[in-house]
Amino acid sequence: MIALLQRVTQAKVDVAGATIGAIDAGLMVLVCAERGDTEKEADALLTKLLGYRVFADEAGKMNRSVTDVAGGLLLVPQFTLAADTKSGTRPSFTPAAAPQDGLRLFTHFVEQARHRHASVQTGQFGADMQVSLTNDGPVTFWLQVNAKQ
């Protein structure tokens, strides 16, 4: 599974002109399931994400996680992160999980996040979403947990 996380001062997701998820300071995370991923990879990625230290401590060093700072978490499904861009000028989405598997794993990821973190908002799987955010820093990281083949 893949997570592209961005430290934000604010972020929101709109669908059909209505805001369906919004946070103030925290992490906006694009989440993607790849073929072969299971709940095991989703759980491992969530653990890594919740513990990833991207917020400053008193000395200005990135030593605090989103959990440590009680920041918001906006989880947005994003299958295009799995695109194969190695050749040509059109991406291939073969590496992405099938839609039903992607939905199942995104739903699991969100449910587990809500059990482990106080403030979780989401985008909508399969919807045409407009995501807006103010990246703080900018700070952006790619996290990936690969399925054991």
PDB file of C-alpha atoms in Angstrom:
ATOM      1  CA  MET A   1       0.000   0.000   0.000  1.00  0.00           C
ATOM      2  CA  ILE A   2       1.040   3.558  -0.623  1.00  0.00           C
ATOM      3  CA  ALA A   3       0.478   6.754   1.330  1.00  0.00           C
ATOM      4  CA  LEU A   4       1.508  10.186   0.117  1.00  0.00           C
ATOM      5  CA  LEU A   5       1.333  12.371   3.191  1.00  0.00           C
ATOM      6  CA  GLN A   6       1.464  16.131   3.327  1.00  0.00           C
ATOM      7  CA  ARG A   7       1.756  18.183   6.479  1.00  0.00           C
ATOM      8  CA  VAL A   8      -0.942  20.838   6.203  1.00  0.00           C
ATOM      9  CA  THR A   9      -2.288  23.871   7.997  1.00  0.00           C
ATOM     10  CA  GLN A  10      -5.693  23.023   6.514  1.00  0.00           C
ATOM     11  CA  ALA A  11      -7.187  20.648   3.936  1.00  0.00           C
ATOM     12  CA  LYS A  12     -10.598  19.708   2.616  1.00  0.00           C
ATOM     13  CA  VAL A  13     -12.332  17.456   0.117  1.00  0.00           C
ATOM     14  CA  ASP A  14     -15.367  18.561  -1.865  1.00  0.00           C
ATOM     15  CA  VAL A  15     -17.695  16.313  -3.869  1.00  0.00           C
ATOM     16  CA  ALA A  16     -20.362  17.873  -6.095  1.00  0.00           C
ATOM     17  CA  GLY A  17     -19.765  21.272  -4.495  1.00  0.00           C
ATOM     18  CA  ALA A  18     -20.170  20.077  -0.890  1.00  0.00           C
ATOM     19  CA  THR A  19     -17.363  19.645   1.633  1.00  0.00           C
ATOM     20  CA  ILE A  20     -17.345  16.042   2.832  1.00  0.00           C
ATOM     21  CA  GLY A  21     -14.125  16.098   4.869  1.00  0.00           C
ATOM     22  CA  ALA A  22     -11.984  18.872   6.328  1.00  0.00           C
ATOM     23  CA  ILE A  23      -9.186  19.306   8.851  1.00  0.00           C
ATOM     24  CA  ASP A  24      -7.129  22.111  10.305  1.00  0.00           C
ATOM     25  CA  ALA A  25      -3.443  21.406  11.088  1.00  0.00           C
ATOM     26  CA  GLY A  26      -2.456  17.790  10.547  1.00  0.00           C
ATOM     27  CA  LEU A  27      -1.860  15.401   7.659  1.00  0.00           C
ATOM     28  CA  MET A  28      -3.661  15.092   4.346  1.00  0.00           C
ATOM     29  CA  VAL A  29      -2.923  11.576   3.123  1.00  0.00           C
ATOM     30  CA  LEU A  30      -3.551  10.109  -0.319  1.00  0.00           C
ATOM     31  CA  VAL A  31      -4.026   6.351   0.164  1.00  0.00           C
ATOM     32  CA  CYS A  32      -3.631   3.682  -2.532  1.00  0.00           C
ATOM     33  CA  ALA A  33      -3.999  -0.087  -2.467  1.00  0.00           C
ATOM     34  CA  GLU A  34      -1.904  -2.119  -4.889  1.00  0.00           C
ATOM     35  CA  ARG A  35      -2.544  -5.573  -6.311  1.00  0.00           C
ATOM     36  CA  GLY A  36      -1.729  -8.214  -3.721  1.00  0.00           C
ATOM     37  CA  ASP A  37      -2.253  -5.901  -0.737  1.00  0.00           C
ATOM     38  CA  THR A  38      -4.229  -7.189   2.235  1.00  0.00           C
ATOM     39  CA  GLU A  39      -5.388  -5.862   5.569  1.00  0.00           C
ATOM     40  CA  LYS A  40      -1.909  -6.771   6.848  1.00  0.00           C
ATOM     41  CA  GLU A  41      -0.284  -4.150   4.573  1.00  0.00           C
ATOM     42  CA  ALA A  42      -3.020  -1.628   5.416  1.00  0.00           C
ATOM     43  CA  ASP A  43      -2.397  -2.080   9.155  1.00  0.00           C
ATOM     44  CA  ALA A  44       1.381  -1.828   8.733  1.00  0.00           C
ATOM     45  CA  LEU A  45       1.051   1.356   6.662  1.00  0.00           C
ATOM     46  CA  LEU A  46      -1.316   2.918   9.208  1.00  0.00           C
ATOM     47  CA  THR A  47       1.080   2.137  12.065  1.00  0.00           C
ATOM     48  CA  LYS A  48       3.925   3.739  10.132  1.00  0.00           C
ATOM     49  CA  LEU A  49       1.796   6.767   9.219  1.00  0.00           C
ATOM     50  CA  LEU A  50       0.532   7.432  12.740  1.00  0.00           C
ATOM     51  CA  GLY A  51       4.070   7.225  14.144  1.00  0.00           C
ATOM     52  CA  TYR A  52       5.855   9.119  11.370  1.00  0.00           C
ATOM     53  CA  ARG A  53       7.570  12.155  12.889  1.00  0.00           C
ATOM     54  CA  VAL A  54       6.934  15.157  10.642  1.00  0.00           C
ATOM     55  CA  PHE A  55       5.942  17.829  13.192  1.00  0.00           C
ATOM     56  CA  ALA A  56       8.433  20.067  14.983  1.00  0.00           C
ATOM     57  CA  ASP A  57       9.383  19.747  18.641  1.00  0.00           C
ATOM     58  CA  GLU A  58      10.522  22.653  20.848  1.00  0.00           C
ATOM     59  CA  ALA A  59      13.911  22.669  19.092  1.00  0.00           C
ATOM     60  CA  GLY A  60      12.330  22.847  15.636  1.00  0.00           C
ATOM     61  CA  LYS A  61      13.280  19.251  14.742  1.00  0.00           C
ATOM     62  CA  MET A  62      10.813  16.847  13.121  1.00  0.00           C
ATOM     63  CA  ASN A  63      10.344  14.687  16.215  1.00  0.00           C
ATOM     64  CA  ARG A  64       6.559  14.569  16.668  1.00  0.00           C
ATOM     65  CA  SER A  65       3.930  12.462  14.926  1.00  0.00           C
ATOM     66  CA  VAL A  66       0.370  13.428  14.053  1.00  0.00           C
ATOM     67  CA  THR A  67      -0.661  11.431  17.128  1.00  0.00           C
ATOM     68  CA  ASP A  68       1.788  13.338  19.351  1.00  0.00           C
ATOM     69  CA  VAL A  69       0.395  16.716  18.238  1.00  0.00           C
ATOM     70  CA  ALA A  70      -3.264  15.551  18.119  1.00  0.00           C
ATOM     71  CA  GLY A  71      -3.451  16.762  14.512  1.00  0.00           C
ATOM     72  CA  GLY A  72      -6.207  16.102  12.046  1.00  0.00           C
ATOM     73  CA  LEU A  73      -6.005  13.261   9.564  1.00  0.00           C
ATOM     74  CA  LEU A  74      -7.687  13.579   6.162  1.00  0.00           C
ATOM     75  CA  LEU A  75      -7.572  10.256   4.291  1.00  0.00           C
ATOM     76  CA  VAL A  76      -8.263  10.429   0.557  1.00  0.00           C
ATOM     77  CA  PRO A  77      -8.452   7.366  -1.730  1.00  0.00           C
ATOM     78  CA  GLN A  78      -6.115   7.817  -4.716  1.00  0.00           C
ATOM     79  CA  PHE A  79      -5.549   4.808  -7.007  1.00  0.00           C
ATOM     80  CA  THR A  80      -3.364   6.799  -9.424  1.00  0.00           C
ATOM     81  CA  LEU A  81      -0.449   6.594  -6.961  1.00  0.00           C
ATOM     82  CA  ALA A  82       0.063   3.021  -8.194  1.00  0.00           C
ATOM     83  CA  ALA A  83       0.490   4.124 -11.825  1.00  0.00           C
ATOM     84  CA  ASP A  84       3.252   2.537 -13.851  1.00  0.00           C
ATOM     85  CA  THR A  85       4.938   5.471 -15.601  1.00  0.00           C
ATOM     86  CA  LYS A  86       8.079   3.695 -16.803  1.00  0.00           C
ATOM     87  CA  SER A  87       7.308   3.850 -20.504  1.00  0.00           C
ATOM     88  CA  GLY A  88       5.310   5.912 -22.934  1.00  0.00           C
ATOM     89  CA  THR A  89       3.289   9.016 -22.169  1.00  0.00           C
ATOM     90  CA  ARG A  90       0.172   7.395 -20.740  1.00  0.00           C
ATOM     91  CA  PRO A  91       0.178   5.790 -17.280  1.00  0.00           C
ATOM     92  CA  SER A  92      -0.845   2.185 -16.770  1.00  0.00           C
ATOM     93  CA  PHE A  93      -2.928   1.419 -13.693  1.00  0.00           C
ATOM     94  CA  THR A  94      -2.297  -2.337 -13.749  1.00  0.00           C
ATOM     95  CA  PRO A  95      -0.359  -2.157 -10.442  1.00  0.00           C
ATOM     96  CA  ALA A  96      -3.410  -0.716  -8.623  1.00  0.00           C
ATOM     97  CA  ALA A  97      -5.757  -3.011  -6.736  1.00  0.00           C
ATOM     98  CA  ALA A  98      -9.052  -3.876  -8.432  1.00  0.00           C
ATOM     99  CA  PRO A  99     -11.775  -1.378  -7.420  1.00  0.00           C
ATOM    100  CA  GLN A 100     -13.549  -3.776  -5.040  1.00  0.00           C
ATOM    101  CA  ASP A 101     -10.263  -4.605  -3.295  1.00  0.00           C
ATOM    102  CA  GLY A 102      -9.272  -0.934  -3.186  1.00  0.00           C
ATOM    103  CA  LEU A 103     -12.599  -0.018  -1.570  1.00  0.00           C
ATOM    104  CA  ARG A 104     -12.332  -2.853   0.959  1.00  0.00           C
ATOM    105  CA  LEU A 105      -8.789  -1.892   1.958  1.00  0.00           C
ATOM    106  CA  PHE A 106      -9.489   1.856   2.073  1.00  0.00           C
ATOM    107  CA  THR A 107     -12.545   1.193   4.271  1.00  0.00           C
ATOM    108  CA  HIS A 108     -10.444  -1.024   6.559  1.00  0.00           C
ATOM    109  CA  PHE A 109      -7.703   1.624   6.704  1.00  0.00           C
ATOM    110  CA  VAL A 110     -10.220   4.322   7.697  1.00  0.00           C
ATOM    111  CA  GLU A 111     -11.928   2.131  10.307  1.00  0.00           C
ATOM    112  CA  GLN A 112      -8.611   1.256  11.915  1.00  0.00           C
ATOM    113  CA  ALA A 113      -7.491   4.900  11.819  1.00  0.00           C
ATOM    114  CA  ARG A 114     -10.689   5.945  13.602  1.00  0.00           C
ATOM    115  CA  HIS A 115     -10.001   3.360  16.338  1.00  0.00           C
ATOM    116  CA  ARG A 116      -6.472   4.672  16.837  1.00  0.00           C
ATOM    117  CA  HIS A 117      -6.719   8.435  16.191  1.00  0.00           C
ATOM    118  CA  ALA A 118      -9.176  11.042  17.467  1.00  0.00           C
ATOM    119  CA  SER A 119      -9.697  13.236  14.409  1.00  0.00           C
ATOM    120  CA  VAL A 120     -10.166  11.388  11.103  1.00  0.00           C
ATOM    121  CA  GLN A 121     -11.946  12.753   8.028  1.00  0.00           C
ATOM    122  CA  THR A 122     -12.110  11.170   4.566  1.00  0.00           C
ATOM    123  CA  GLY A 123     -12.672  11.627   0.913  1.00  0.00           C
ATOM    124  CA  GLN A 124     -15.093   9.380  -0.987  1.00  0.00           C
ATOM    125  CA  PHE A 125     -13.911   6.269  -2.806  1.00  0.00           C
ATOM    126  CA  GLY A 126     -14.700   6.420  -6.526  1.00  0.00           C
ATOM    127  CA  ALA A 127     -15.982  10.000  -6.469  1.00  0.00           C
ATOM    128  CA  ASP A 128     -14.778  12.951  -8.508  1.00  0.00           C
ATOM    129  CA  MET A 129     -13.184  14.869  -5.630  1.00  0.00           C
ATOM    130  CA  GLN A 130     -11.715  18.342  -5.435  1.00  0.00           C
ATOM    131  CA  VAL A 131      -8.965  18.364  -2.824  1.00  0.00           C
ATOM    132  CA  SER A 132      -7.576  21.633  -1.555  1.00  0.00           C
ATOM    133  CA  LEU A 133      -4.874  22.124   1.020  1.00  0.00           C
ATOM    134  CA  THR A 134      -2.181  24.387   2.328  1.00  0.00           C
ATOM    135  CA  ASN A 135       1.005  22.354   2.531  1.00  0.00           C
ATOM    136  CA  ASP A 136       2.977  23.393   5.613  1.00  0.00           C
ATOM    137  CA  GLY A 137       6.693  23.630   4.863  1.00  0.00           C
ATOM    138  CA  PRO A 138       6.176  22.198   2.272  1.00  0.00           C
ATOM    139  CA  VAL A 139       6.526  18.789   3.884  1.00  0.00           C
ATOM    140  CA  THR A 140       5.569  15.772   1.742  1.00  0.00           C
ATOM    141  CA  PHE A 141       6.563  12.115   2.167  1.00  0.00           C
ATOM    142  CA  TRP A 142       5.920   8.887   0.257  1.00  0.00           C
ATOM    143  CA  LEU A 143       5.345   5.852   2.487  1.00  0.00           C
ATOM    144  CA  GLN A 144       4.980   2.370   1.046  1.00  0.00           C
ATOM    145  CA  VAL A 145       4.471  -1.095   2.474  1.00  0.00           C
ATOM    146  CA  ASN A 146       4.890  -3.826  -0.125  1.00  0.00           C
ATOM    147  CA  ALA A 147       2.907  -7.047  -0.089  1.00  0.00           C
ATOM    148  CA  LYS A 148       4.982 -10.190   0.337  1.00  0.00           C
ATOM    149  CA  GLN A 149       4.828 -12.014  -2.991  1.00  0.00           C
TER     150      GLN A 149
END
